[in-house]
PDB file of C-alpha atoms and ligand atoms in Angstrom:
ATOM      1  CA  UNK U 230     -50.679 -54.586   1.172  1.00 92.00           C
ATOM      2  CA  UNK U 231     -52.582 -56.200   4.140  1.00 95.00           C
ATOM      3  CA  UNK U 232     -55.431 -53.678   4.639  1.00 96.00           C
ATOM      4  CA  UNK U 233     -55.387 -52.211   0.507  1.00 97.00           C
ATOM      5  CA  UNK U 234     -57.128 -55.943   0.646  1.00 97.00           C
ATOM      6  CA  UNK U 235     -60.384 -54.503   1.961  1.00 98.00           C
ATOM      7  CA  UNK U 236     -60.256 -51.193   1.328  1.00 98.00           C
ATOM      8  CA  UNK U 237     -62.773 -48.919  -0.637  1.00 98.00           C
ATOM      9  CA  UNK U 238     -63.295 -47.554  -3.358  1.00 98.00           C
ATOM     10  CA  UNK U 239     -65.738 -45.371  -4.177  1.00 98.00           C
ATOM     11  CA  UNK U 240     -67.655 -45.033  -7.760  1.00 98.00           C
ATOM     12  CA  UNK U 241     -66.481 -41.331  -9.386  1.00 98.00           C
ATOM     13  CA  UNK U 242     -62.587 -42.131  -8.034  1.00 98.00           C
ATOM     14  CA  UNK U 243     -60.174 -41.020 -11.269  1.00 98.00           C
ATOM     15  CA  UNK U 244     -56.868 -43.800 -10.367  1.00 98.00           C
ATOM     16  CA  UNK U 245     -54.211 -42.866 -12.522  1.00 98.00           C
ATOM     17  CA  UNK U 246     -52.252 -46.352 -12.446  1.00 98.00           C
ATOM     18  CA  UNK U 247     -49.087 -47.044 -13.912  1.00 98.00           C
ATOM     19  CA  UNK U 248     -45.513 -48.718 -13.855  1.00 98.00           C
ATOM     20  CA  UNK U 249     -43.236 -46.266 -12.454  1.00 95.00           C
ATOM     21  CA  UNK U 250     -41.193 -43.490 -14.567  1.00 96.00           C
ATOM     22  CA  UNK U 251     -44.640 -44.971 -17.170  1.00 98.00           C
ATOM     23  CA  UNK U 252     -45.383 -41.117 -17.088  1.00 98.00           C
ATOM     24  CA  UNK U 253     -47.255 -41.533 -14.021  1.00 98.00           C
ATOM     25  CA  UNK U 254     -46.668 -37.587 -13.000  1.00 97.00           C
ATOM     26  CA  UNK U 255     -47.862 -36.234 -16.298  1.00 98.00           C
ATOM     27  CA  UNK U 256     -51.168 -38.263 -16.633  1.00 98.00           C
ATOM     28  CA  UNK U 257     -51.367 -37.403 -12.581  1.00 98.00           C
ATOM     29  CA  UNK U 258     -51.521 -33.532 -13.909  1.00 98.00           C
ATOM     30  CA  UNK U 259     -53.593 -34.241 -16.574  1.00 98.00           C
ATOM     31  CA  UNK U 260     -56.179 -35.947 -14.301  1.00 98.00           C
ATOM     32  CA  UNK U 261     -56.249 -33.569 -11.886  1.00 98.00           C
ATOM     33  CA  UNK U 262     -56.512 -30.579 -14.212  1.00 98.00           C
ATOM     34  CA  UNK U 263     -59.764 -32.227 -15.716  1.00 98.00           C
ATOM     35  CA  UNK U 264     -61.496 -33.257 -11.894  1.00 98.00           C
ATOM     36  CA  UNK U 265     -60.213 -28.911 -11.506  1.00 98.00           C
ATOM     37  CA  UNK U 266     -62.205 -28.147 -14.238  1.00 98.00           C
ATOM     38  CA  UNK U 267     -58.681 -26.470 -16.106  1.00 98.00           C
ATOM     39  CA  UNK U 268     -58.710 -23.735 -11.868  1.00 98.00           C
ATOM     40  CA  UNK U 269     -55.129 -24.000 -12.160  1.00 97.00           C
ATOM     41  CA  UNK U 270     -55.671 -21.597  -9.322  1.00 97.00           C
ATOM     42  CA  UNK U 271     -56.937 -24.131  -7.184  1.00 97.00           C
ATOM     43  CA  UNK U 272     -54.751 -26.886  -8.847  1.00 97.00           C
ATOM     44  CA  UNK U 273     -51.497 -24.358  -8.135  1.00 97.00           C
ATOM     45  CA  UNK U 274     -52.113 -24.504  -3.973  1.00 97.00           C
ATOM     46  CA  UNK U 275     -51.402 -28.195  -3.560  1.00 95.00           C
ATOM     47  CA  UNK U 276     -48.653 -30.677  -5.027  1.00 94.00           C
ATOM     48  CA  UNK U 277     -49.295 -33.347  -7.190  1.00 94.00           C
ATOM     49  CA  UNK U 278     -48.562 -36.068  -4.826  1.00 91.00           C
ATOM     50  CA  UNK U 279     -51.198 -34.011  -2.553  1.00 93.00           C
ATOM     51  CA  UNK U 280     -53.448 -33.461  -4.959  1.00 97.00           C
ATOM     52  CA  UNK U 281     -53.260 -36.617  -6.268  1.00 97.00           C
ATOM     53  CA  UNK U 282     -51.641 -39.211  -3.411  1.00 96.00           C
ATOM     54  CA  UNK U 283     -49.599 -42.447  -4.624  1.00 96.00           C
ATOM     55  CA  UNK U 284     -52.576 -44.770  -2.301  1.00 97.00           C
ATOM     56  CA  UNK U 285     -49.759 -47.699  -1.736  1.00 96.00           C
ATOM     57  CA  UNK U 286     -46.478 -45.566  -0.010  1.00 90.00           C
ATOM     58  CA  UNK U 287     -46.721 -44.476   3.171  1.00 81.00           C
ATOM     59  CA  UNK U 288     -44.181 -41.947   3.589  1.00 76.00           C
ATOM     60  CA  UNK U 289     -41.465 -42.131   6.483  1.00 70.00           C
ATOM     61  CA  UNK U 290     -42.691 -39.577   9.202  1.00 69.00           C
ATOM     62  CA  UNK U 291     -39.506 -36.494   9.743  1.00 65.00           C
ATOM     63  CA  UNK U 292     -39.498 -36.947  13.269  1.00 68.00           C
ATOM     64  CA  UNK U 293     -40.340 -39.896  15.871  1.00 70.00           C
ATOM     65  CA  UNK U 294     -43.097 -37.622  17.668  1.00 71.00           C
ATOM     66  CA  UNK U 295     -45.484 -36.651  14.149  1.00 75.00           C
ATOM     67  CA  UNK U 296     -46.890 -39.837  12.895  1.00 80.00           C
ATOM     68  CA  UNK U 297     -47.442 -40.265   9.268  1.00 83.00           C
ATOM     69  CA  UNK U 298     -50.972 -42.581   8.791  1.00 89.00           C
ATOM     70  CA  UNK U 299     -50.875 -44.377   6.131  1.00 92.00           C
ATOM     71  CA  UNK U 300     -52.017 -42.815   2.605  1.00 95.00           C
ATOM     72  CA  UNK U 301     -55.085 -45.275   2.260  1.00 97.00           C
ATOM     73  CA  UNK U 302     -56.426 -43.646   5.799  1.00 96.00           C
ATOM     74  CA  UNK U 303     -55.331 -40.265   4.547  1.00 95.00           C
ATOM     75  CA  UNK U 304     -57.473 -40.856   1.033  1.00 97.00           C
ATOM     76  CA  UNK U 305     -60.742 -42.537   2.894  1.00 98.00           C
ATOM     77  CA  UNK U 306     -61.251 -38.959   4.558  1.00 97.00           C
ATOM     78  CA  UNK U 307     -60.788 -37.442   0.900  1.00 97.00           C
ATOM     79  CA  UNK U 308     -64.050 -35.633  -0.756  1.00 97.00           C
ATOM     80  CA  UNK U 309     -64.970 -36.829  -3.847  1.00 98.00           C
ATOM     81  CA  UNK U 310     -64.787 -36.929  -6.354  1.00 97.00           C
ATOM     82  CA  UNK U 311     -60.767 -38.215  -5.456  1.00 98.00           C
ATOM     83  CA  UNK U 312     -57.367 -38.257  -7.669  1.00 98.00           C
ATOM     84  CA  UNK U 313     -55.701 -41.243  -6.342  1.00 98.00           C
ATOM     85  CA  UNK U 314     -51.884 -42.648  -8.088  1.00 98.00           C
ATOM     86  CA  UNK U 315     -50.761 -46.524  -7.545  1.00 98.00           C
ATOM     87  CA  UNK U 316     -48.385 -48.368  -8.932  1.00 98.00           C
ATOM     88  CA  UNK U 317     -49.484 -51.327  -8.063  1.00 98.00           C
ATOM     89  CA  UNK U 318     -50.126 -54.452 -10.005  1.00 98.00           C
ATOM     90  CA  UNK U 319     -53.661 -55.065 -11.370  1.00 98.00           C
ATOM     91  CA  UNK U 320     -53.563 -58.426  -8.863  1.00 97.00           C
ATOM     92  CA  UNK U 321     -52.487 -56.306  -6.233  1.00 97.00           C
ATOM     93  CA  UNK U 322     -54.742 -53.191  -6.618  1.00 98.00           C
ATOM     94  CA  UNK U 323     -57.279 -53.242  -3.942  1.00 98.00           C
ATOM     95  CA  UNK U 324     -60.390 -55.888  -5.408  1.00 98.00           C
ATOM     96  CA  UNK U 325     -62.991 -52.668  -4.363  1.00 98.00           C
ATOM     97  CA  UNK U 326     -61.226 -50.140  -7.626  1.00 98.00           C
ATOM     98  CA  UNK U 327     -63.283 -53.168 -10.112  1.00 98.00           C
ATOM     99  CA  UNK U 328     -65.664 -54.152  -8.497  1.00 98.00           C
ATOM    100  CA  UNK U 329     -67.237 -50.454  -7.288  1.00 98.00           C
ATOM    101  CA  UNK U 330     -66.097 -49.180 -11.233  1.00 98.00           C
ATOM    102  CA  UNK U 331     -63.923 -46.840 -10.443  1.00 98.00           C
ATOM    103  CA  UNK U 332     -62.915 -45.264 -13.099  1.00 98.00           C
ATOM    104  CA  UNK U 333     -58.742 -46.042 -13.952  1.00 98.00           C
ATOM    105  CA  UNK U 334     -56.280 -43.879 -16.291  1.00 98.00           C
ATOM    106  CA  UNK U 335     -53.570 -46.372 -16.646  1.00 99.00           C
ATOM    107  CA  UNK U 336     -50.633 -45.542 -18.985  1.00 98.00           C
ATOM    108  CA  UNK U 337     -47.760 -47.229 -19.954  1.00 98.00           C
ATOM    109  CA  UNK U 338     -44.598 -46.285 -22.112  1.00 98.00           C
ATOM    110  CA  UNK U 339     -42.160 -48.296 -24.612  1.00 98.00           C
ATOM    111  CA  UNK U 340     -39.761 -50.937 -22.519  1.00 97.00           C
ATOM    112  CA  UNK U 341     -36.319 -48.576 -23.830  1.00 98.00           C
ATOM    113  CA  UNK U 342     -37.280 -45.671 -22.522  1.00 98.00           C
ATOM    114  CA  UNK U 343     -38.937 -47.050 -19.458  1.00 96.00           C
ATOM    115  CA  UNK U 344     -35.492 -48.886 -18.896  1.00 94.00           C
ATOM    116  CA  UNK U 345     -33.704 -45.524 -19.118  1.00 95.00           C
ATOM    117  CA  UNK U 346     -35.736 -43.331 -17.476  1.00 95.00           C
ATOM    118  CA  UNK U 347     -35.897 -46.216 -14.674  1.00 90.00           C
ATOM    119  CA  UNK U 348     -31.588 -45.753 -14.737  1.00 89.00           C
ATOM    120  CA  UNK U 349     -31.765 -42.501 -13.531  1.00 89.00           C
ATOM    121  CA  UNK U 350     -34.218 -42.436 -11.354  1.00 86.00           C
ATOM    122  CA  UNK U 351     -32.348 -44.833  -9.339  1.00 80.00           C
ATOM    123  CA  UNK U 352     -29.969 -41.845  -9.355  1.00 78.00           C
ATOM    124  CA  UNK U 353     -32.581 -39.489  -7.576  1.00 74.00           C
ATOM    125  CA  UNK U 354     -34.744 -42.670  -5.421  1.00 70.00           C
ATOM    126  CA  UNK U 355     -32.586 -45.299  -2.625  1.00 64.00           C
ATOM    127  CA  UNK U 356     -35.609 -47.510  -3.946  1.00 61.00           C
ATOM    128  CA  UNK U 357     -33.806 -51.341  -3.885  1.00 59.00           C
ATOM    129  CA  UNK U 358     -33.842 -53.874  -7.017  1.00 62.00           C
ATOM    130  CA  UNK U 359     -32.214 -57.082  -5.961  1.00 63.00           C
ATOM    131  CA  UNK U 360     -31.090 -60.635  -7.909  1.00 67.00           C
ATOM    132  CA  UNK U 361     -33.593 -59.097 -10.875  1.00 68.00           C
ATOM    133  CA  UNK U 362     -35.953 -58.462  -8.491  1.00 76.00           C
ATOM    134  CA  UNK U 363     -37.810 -55.638  -8.956  1.00 81.00           C
ATOM    135  CA  UNK U 364     -40.504 -53.206  -7.136  1.00 84.00           C
ATOM    136  CA  UNK U 365     -43.915 -53.660  -8.755  1.00 92.00           C
ATOM    137  CA  UNK U 366     -42.593 -56.922 -10.996  1.00 92.00           C
ATOM    138  CA  UNK U 367     -41.695 -56.913 -14.386  1.00 94.00           C
ATOM    139  CA  UNK U 368     -43.240 -54.318 -16.954  1.00 96.00           C
ATOM    140  CA  UNK U 369     -44.705 -57.121 -19.488  1.00 97.00           C
ATOM    141  CA  UNK U 370     -47.045 -58.730 -16.081  1.00 97.00           C
ATOM    142  CA  UNK U 371     -48.005 -55.189 -15.237  1.00 98.00           C
ATOM    143  CA  UNK U 372     -48.684 -53.847 -18.711  1.00 98.00           C
ATOM    144  CA  UNK U 373     -50.554 -57.303 -20.550  1.00 98.00           C
ATOM    145  CA  UNK U 374     -52.931 -57.442 -16.822  1.00 98.00           C
ATOM    146  CA  UNK U 375     -54.475 -53.665 -17.260  1.00 98.00           C
ATOM    147  CA  UNK U 376     -54.245 -54.033 -21.500  1.00 98.00           C
ATOM    148  CA  UNK U 377     -56.167 -57.896 -20.426  1.00 98.00           C
ATOM    149  CA  UNK U 378     -58.898 -55.065 -18.872  1.00 98.00           C
ATOM    150  CA  UNK U 379     -59.104 -52.352 -22.063  1.00 98.00           C
ATOM    151  CA  UNK U 380     -62.615 -52.976 -23.247  1.00 98.00           C
ATOM    152  CA  UNK U 381     -63.806 -52.436 -19.719  1.00 98.00           C
ATOM    153  CA  UNK U 382     -66.075 -49.477 -19.646  1.00 98.00           C
ATOM    154  CA  UNK U 383     -64.248 -48.216 -16.325  1.00 98.00           C
ATOM    155  CA  UNK U 384     -60.053 -47.960 -17.867  1.00 98.00           C
ATOM    156  CA  UNK U 385     -58.650 -46.386 -20.343  1.00 98.00           C
ATOM    157  CA  UNK U 386     -55.064 -47.211 -21.789  1.00 98.00           C
ATOM    158  CA  UNK U 387     -52.815 -45.407 -22.986  1.00 98.00           C
ATOM    159  CA  UNK U 388     -49.254 -45.175 -24.252  1.00 98.00           C
ATOM    160  CA  UNK U 389     -46.773 -42.145 -23.277  1.00 98.00           C
ATOM    161  CA  UNK U 390     -45.464 -42.026 -27.548  1.00 98.00           C
ATOM    162  CA  UNK U 391     -49.325 -41.482 -28.099  1.00 98.00           C
ATOM    163  CA  UNK U 392     -49.506 -38.463 -25.867  1.00 98.00           C
ATOM    164  CA  UNK U 393     -46.409 -36.731 -26.724  1.00 98.00           C
ATOM    165  CA  UNK U 394     -47.629 -36.895 -30.339  1.00 98.00           C
ATOM    166  CA  UNK U 395     -51.154 -35.328 -29.637  1.00 98.00           C
ATOM    167  CA  UNK U 396     -51.322 -33.792 -25.952  1.00 98.00           C
ATOM    168  CA  UNK U 397     -54.681 -32.229 -26.771  1.00 98.00           C
ATOM    169  CA  UNK U 398     -56.458 -35.511 -28.138  1.00 98.00           C
ATOM    170  CA  UNK U 399     -54.962 -36.953 -24.934  1.00 98.00           C
ATOM    171  CA  UNK U 400     -56.756 -34.613 -22.497  1.00 98.00           C
ATOM    172  CA  UNK U 401     -60.016 -34.413 -24.247  1.00 98.00           C
ATOM    173  CA  UNK U 402     -60.086 -38.479 -24.392  1.00 98.00           C
ATOM    174  CA  UNK U 403     -59.419 -38.517 -20.318  1.00 98.00           C
ATOM    175  CA  UNK U 404     -61.624 -35.679 -20.217  1.00 98.00           C
ATOM    176  CA  UNK U 405     -64.388 -37.792 -22.082  1.00 98.00           C
ATOM    177  CA  UNK U 406     -63.550 -41.258 -20.269  1.00 98.00           C
ATOM    178  CA  UNK U 407     -64.541 -39.196 -16.796  1.00 98.00           C
ATOM    179  CA  UNK U 408     -66.894 -37.585 -17.795  1.00 98.00           C
ATOM    180  CA  UNK U 409     -66.054 -33.709 -18.151  1.00 98.00           C
ATOM    181  CA  UNK U 410     -66.749 -31.673 -20.933  1.00 97.00           C
ATOM    182  CA  UNK U 411     -65.073 -28.654 -21.604  1.00 98.00           C
ATOM    183  CA  UNK U 412     -64.541 -25.825 -24.239  1.00 98.00           C
ATOM    184  CA  UNK U 413     -61.716 -25.116 -26.647  1.00 97.00           C
ATOM    185  CA  UNK U 414     -60.686 -22.841 -24.392  1.00 98.00           C
ATOM    186  CA  UNK U 415     -60.286 -24.910 -20.841  1.00 98.00           C
ATOM    187  CA  UNK U 416     -58.865 -27.681 -22.712  1.00 98.00           C
ATOM    188  CA  UNK U 417     -55.661 -25.579 -24.589  1.00 98.00           C
ATOM    189  CA  UNK U 418     -55.423 -24.145 -20.594  1.00 98.00           C
ATOM    190  CA  UNK U 419     -55.010 -28.003 -19.790  1.00 98.00           C
ATOM    191  CA  UNK U 420     -53.112 -28.499 -22.080  1.00 98.00           C
ATOM    192  CA  UNK U 421     -50.544 -25.688 -21.816  1.00 98.00           C
ATOM    193  CA  UNK U 422     -50.417 -26.273 -17.457  1.00 98.00           C
ATOM    194  CA  UNK U 423     -49.295 -30.141 -18.899  1.00 98.00           C
ATOM    195  CA  UNK U 424     -46.421 -29.525 -21.495  1.00 98.00           C
ATOM    196  CA  UNK U 425     -43.195 -30.723 -20.096  1.00 98.00           C
ATOM    197  CA  UNK U 426     -41.628 -27.486 -19.595  1.00 98.00           C
ATOM    198  CA  UNK U 427     -44.734 -25.918 -18.203  1.00 98.00           C
ATOM    199  CA  UNK U 428     -44.448 -28.774 -15.243  1.00 97.00           C
ATOM    200  CA  UNK U 429     -40.918 -28.578 -15.117  1.00 96.00           C
ATOM    201  CA  UNK U 430     -40.574 -24.713 -14.231  1.00 96.00           C
ATOM    202  CA  UNK U 431     -44.301 -25.544 -11.770  1.00 96.00           C
ATOM    203  CA  UNK U 432     -42.805 -26.942  -8.108  1.00 93.00           C
ATOM    204  CA  UNK U 433     -46.417 -27.952  -7.317  1.00 95.00           C
ATOM    205  CA  UNK U 434     -46.457 -30.127 -10.527  1.00 95.00           C
ATOM    206  CA  UNK U 435     -42.577 -30.779 -10.909  1.00 94.00           C
ATOM    207  CA  UNK U 436     -41.294 -33.586  -7.984  1.00 91.00           C
ATOM    208  CA  UNK U 437     -38.063 -32.778  -7.007  1.00 88.00           C
ATOM    209  CA  UNK U 438     -38.484 -30.694  -4.249  1.00 77.00           C
ATOM    210  CA  UNK U 439     -40.647 -33.434  -2.317  1.00 83.00           C
ATOM    211  CA  UNK U 440     -38.321 -36.354  -3.944  1.00 78.00           C
ATOM    212  CA  UNK U 441     -35.449 -34.741  -2.281  1.00 75.00           C
ATOM    213  CA  UNK U 442     -37.537 -34.697   1.360  1.00 76.00           C
ATOM    214  CA  UNK U 443     -38.437 -38.353   0.884  1.00 75.00           C
ATOM    215  CA  UNK U 444     -34.681 -39.674   0.551  1.00 73.00           C
ATOM    216  CA  UNK U 445     -33.369 -37.320   2.776  1.00 74.00           C
ATOM    217  CA  UNK U 446     -36.201 -38.783   5.011  1.00 73.00           C
ATOM    218  CA  UNK U 447     -35.637 -41.922   3.930  1.00 71.00           C
ATOM    219  CA  UNK U 448     -31.346 -41.912   4.122  1.00 72.00           C
ATOM    220  CA  UNK U 449     -31.691 -41.089   7.654  1.00 72.00           C
ATOM    221  CA  UNK U 450     -34.051 -44.132   8.476  1.00 69.00           C
ATOM    222  CA  UNK U 451     -31.638 -46.231   6.658  1.00 67.00           C
ATOM    223  CA  UNK U 452     -28.546 -44.964   9.012  1.00 67.00           C
ATOM    224  CA  UNK U 453     -30.579 -45.063  12.313  1.00 65.00           C
ATOM    225  CA  UNK U 454     -30.410 -48.870  11.209  1.00 58.00           C
ATOM    226  CA  UNK U 455     -34.359 -49.059  10.955  1.00 53.00           C
ATOM    227  CA  UNK U 456     -33.085 -50.469   7.028  1.00 51.00           C
ATOM    228  CA  UNK U 457     -30.022 -51.666   5.432  1.00 48.00           C
ATOM    229  CA  UNK U 458     -28.405 -49.479   2.492  1.00 46.00           C
ATOM    230  CA  UNK U 459     -29.047 -51.757  -0.618  1.00 47.00           C
ATOM    231  CA  UNK U 460     -25.625 -51.173  -2.439  1.00 45.00           C
ATOM    232  CA  UNK U 461     -23.725 -47.917  -2.552  1.00 40.00           C
ATOM    233  CA  UNK U 462     -26.025 -47.018  -5.824  1.00 48.00           C
ATOM    234  CA  UNK U 463     -27.819 -45.435  -2.638  1.00 51.00           C
ATOM    235  CA  UNK U 464     -26.078 -42.549  -2.029  1.00 59.00           C
ATOM    236  CA  UNK U 465     -25.848 -40.539  -4.759  1.00 69.00           C
ATOM    237  CA  UNK U 466     -24.778 -36.915  -3.556  1.00 71.00           C
ATOM    238  CA  UNK U 467     -27.930 -34.381  -3.841  1.00 70.00           C
ATOM    239  CA  UNK U 468     -26.447 -32.321  -6.642  1.00 71.00           C
ATOM    240  CA  UNK U 469     -25.811 -35.747  -8.692  1.00 74.00           C
ATOM    241  CA  UNK U 470     -28.945 -36.944  -8.898  1.00 78.00           C
ATOM    242  CA  UNK U 471     -30.917 -35.851 -12.114  1.00 82.00           C
ATOM    243  CA  UNK U 472     -33.667 -33.766 -12.177  1.00 88.00           C
ATOM    244  CA  UNK U 473     -37.435 -36.377 -11.941  1.00 89.00           C
ATOM    245  CA  UNK U 474     -38.323 -33.899 -14.959  1.00 93.00           C
ATOM    246  CA  UNK U 475     -35.654 -34.887 -16.923  1.00 94.00           C
ATOM    247  CA  UNK U 476     -36.138 -35.417 -20.383  1.00 96.00           C
ATOM    248  CA  UNK U 477     -39.641 -36.721 -21.264  1.00 97.00           C
ATOM    249  CA  UNK U 478     -39.239 -37.931 -25.124  1.00 96.00           C
ATOM    250  CA  UNK U 479     -40.053 -40.679 -26.389  1.00 98.00           C
ATOM    251  CA  UNK U 480     -36.397 -42.528 -28.157  1.00 97.00           C
ATOM    252  CA  UNK U 481     -34.117 -41.677 -25.618  1.00 97.00           C
ATOM    253  CA  UNK U 482     -32.984 -44.897 -25.031  1.00 98.00           C
ATOM    254  CA  UNK U 483     -31.459 -44.496 -28.835  1.00 97.00           C
ATOM    255  CA  UNK U 484     -28.916 -42.764 -27.248  1.00 97.00           C
ATOM    256  CA  UNK U 485     -28.331 -45.007 -24.031  1.00 97.00           C
ATOM    257  CA  UNK U 486     -28.700 -48.826 -25.266  1.00 97.00           C
ATOM    258  CA  UNK U 487     -26.056 -50.629 -28.051  1.00 97.00           C
ATOM    259  CA  UNK U 488     -27.151 -52.308 -30.344  1.00 97.00           C
ATOM    260  CA  UNK U 489     -26.850 -55.794 -28.046  1.00 98.00           C
ATOM    261  CA  UNK U 490     -28.668 -54.303 -25.726  1.00 96.00           C
ATOM    262  CA  UNK U 491     -31.129 -53.647 -28.511  1.00 97.00           C
ATOM    263  CA  UNK U 492     -31.384 -56.227 -30.130  1.00 97.00           C
ATOM    264  CA  UNK U 493     -31.849 -58.264 -26.454  1.00 97.00           C
ATOM    265  CA  UNK U 494     -34.465 -55.906 -25.669  1.00 96.00           C
ATOM    266  CA  UNK U 495     -36.414 -56.156 -29.147  1.00 97.00           C
ATOM    267  CA  UNK U 496     -36.044 -59.664 -28.548  1.00 97.00           C
ATOM    268  CA  UNK U 497     -37.908 -59.176 -25.129  1.00 97.00           C
ATOM    269  CA  UNK U 498     -40.675 -57.647 -26.269  1.00 97.00           C
ATOM    270  CA  UNK U 499     -41.210 -59.299 -28.832  1.00 97.00           C
ATOM    271  CA  UNK U 500     -41.326 -62.296 -26.238  1.00 98.00           C
ATOM    272  CA  UNK U 501     -43.130 -61.210 -23.650  1.00 97.00           C
ATOM    273  CA  UNK U 502     -45.730 -59.404 -25.654  1.00 98.00           C
ATOM    274  CA  UNK U 503     -46.394 -61.977 -28.271  1.00 98.00           C
ATOM    275  CA  UNK U 504     -49.548 -63.027 -29.103  1.00 97.00           C
ATOM    276  CA  UNK U 505     -51.759 -59.781 -27.475  1.00 98.00           C
ATOM    277  CA  UNK U 506     -51.743 -56.869 -29.406  1.00 98.00           C
ATOM    278  CA  UNK U 507     -50.130 -54.403 -27.267  1.00 98.00           C
ATOM    279  CA  UNK U 508     -47.287 -53.031 -30.044  1.00 97.00           C
ATOM    280  CA  UNK U 509     -45.130 -50.126 -29.067  1.00 96.00           C
ATOM    281  CA  UNK U 510     -43.640 -47.444 -31.285  1.00 85.00           C
ATOM    282  CA  UNK U 511     -39.903 -47.399 -29.990  1.00 77.00           C
TER     283      UNK U 511
HETATM  284  S1  PPS Z 824     -42.945 -42.344 -11.528  1.00 67.18           S
HETATM  285  O1  PPS Z 824     -41.910 -41.960 -10.250  1.00 67.18           O
HETATM  286  O2  PPS Z 824     -43.211 -43.384 -11.509  1.00 67.18           O
HETATM  287  O3  PPS Z 824     -43.497 -41.377 -10.605  1.00 67.18           O
HETATM  288  O4  PPS Z 824     -42.285 -41.440 -12.428  1.00 67.18           O
HETATM  289  P1  PPS Z 824     -43.264 -40.777 -13.545  1.00 67.18           P
HETATM  290  O5  PPS Z 824     -43.443 -39.909 -13.535  1.00 67.18           O
HETATM  291  O6  PPS Z 824     -44.081 -42.745 -14.288  1.00 67.18           O
HETATM  292  O7  PPS Z 824     -42.347 -40.409 -14.966  1.00 67.18           O
HETATM  293  C1  PPS Z 824     -41.302 -39.925 -15.020  1.00 67.18           C
HETATM  294  C2  PPS Z 824     -41.325 -39.771 -16.301  1.00 67.18           C
HETATM  295  O8  PPS Z 824     -42.028 -38.611 -17.379  1.00 67.18           O
HETATM  296  C3  PPS Z 824     -41.429 -37.896 -17.804  1.00 67.18           C
HETATM  297  N1  PPS Z 824     -42.695 -36.911 -18.039  1.00 67.18           N
HETATM  298  C4  PPS Z 824     -43.071 -36.044 -18.958  1.00 67.18           C
HETATM  299  N2  PPS Z 824     -42.758 -36.241 -20.100  1.00 67.18           N
HETATM  300  C5  PPS Z 824     -43.012 -35.373 -21.175  1.00 67.18           C
HETATM  301  N3  PPS Z 824     -44.221 -34.887 -20.843  1.00 67.18           N
HETATM  302  C6  PPS Z 824     -44.731 -34.670 -19.298  1.00 67.18           C
HETATM  303  N4  PPS Z 824     -45.411 -33.178 -18.893  1.00 67.18           N
HETATM  304  C7  PPS Z 824     -43.602 -34.960 -17.961  1.00 67.18           C
HETATM  305  N5  PPS Z 824     -44.060 -34.992 -17.038  1.00 67.18           N
HETATM  306  C8  PPS Z 824     -43.275 -36.602 -16.554  1.00 67.18           C
HETATM  307  C9  PPS Z 824     -40.379 -37.457 -16.721  1.00 67.18           C
HETATM  308  O9  PPS Z 824     -39.311 -36.785 -17.029  1.00 67.18           O
HETATM  309  C10 PPS Z 824     -39.441 -38.765 -16.768  1.00 67.18           C
HETATM  310  O10 PPS Z 824     -39.002 -39.233 -18.182  1.00 67.18           O
HETATM  311  P2  PPS Z 824     -37.168 -39.030 -18.263  1.00 67.18           P
HETATM  312  O11 PPS Z 824     -37.540 -40.341 -19.792  1.00 67.18           O
HETATM  313  O12 PPS Z 824     -36.940 -39.895 -17.279  1.00 67.18           O
HETATM  314  O13 PPS Z 824     -37.141 -37.978 -18.588  1.00 67.18           O
END
């Protein structure tokens, strides 16, 4: 985080920024497909996580002998135009990103589905959340920071629900925002590549294999005493871990929330987003 304070962005960078579980991987795949001009052969040569690296996440090495540099140093060596993922809240995003007016595609999702998706991902990835503190802070602070930047020419604010309703329109909007004009054929190819079913079936877009490797490395690291295991949820057996590409739907919260939970969440949403103009269909 210290290094990111002075990290240099480039004007033609395309960032995908989001609160976790809001539709990051989906947006990553769309942005990557656009920047590769719909060349699926090229896109499918490497995994999304390598095409659109996760700026602030430095992955653990599988052995002591292999040194894995911090991701931002890997990103420094990438050719332009770079595509980069970040979950950083606005005040922690490297200041040079806005200074250089690098493009930011931000995606937000209705908080109820976000909570359900987080709940399942907690079984996939043993990230920590203790005493009400959660990685990347509260969703409303994250959303509102970028929502308030939505009129900046280098920021495009998207909602998961709109992407579900009109994937083709979304691909066209992002392409236009990033300065690409495509024929209908190319647009249709990108749309088809980025449907839930096709991404789930594509090992270069579905994070499952990579996630499993990252979790195993993390658990090994914890067992070696480098970090304490936060709680028993951290030990969900691989066979019981849900797929990262779980459902990809709008309104799955209805299958999970009690009436009381729904009312509490509605009140929280009303309170936190009051006066902002940001509303969700949920
Ligand atoms: S992460 O860990 O923050 O990167 O997760 P993120 O990618 O933001 O969110 C994961 C959820 O997005 C769903 N997803 C999709 N939905 C619709 N269409 C496509 N193509 C797609 N790709 C990913 C994924 O299934 C997770 O949502 P849930 O509700 O858990 O299924």
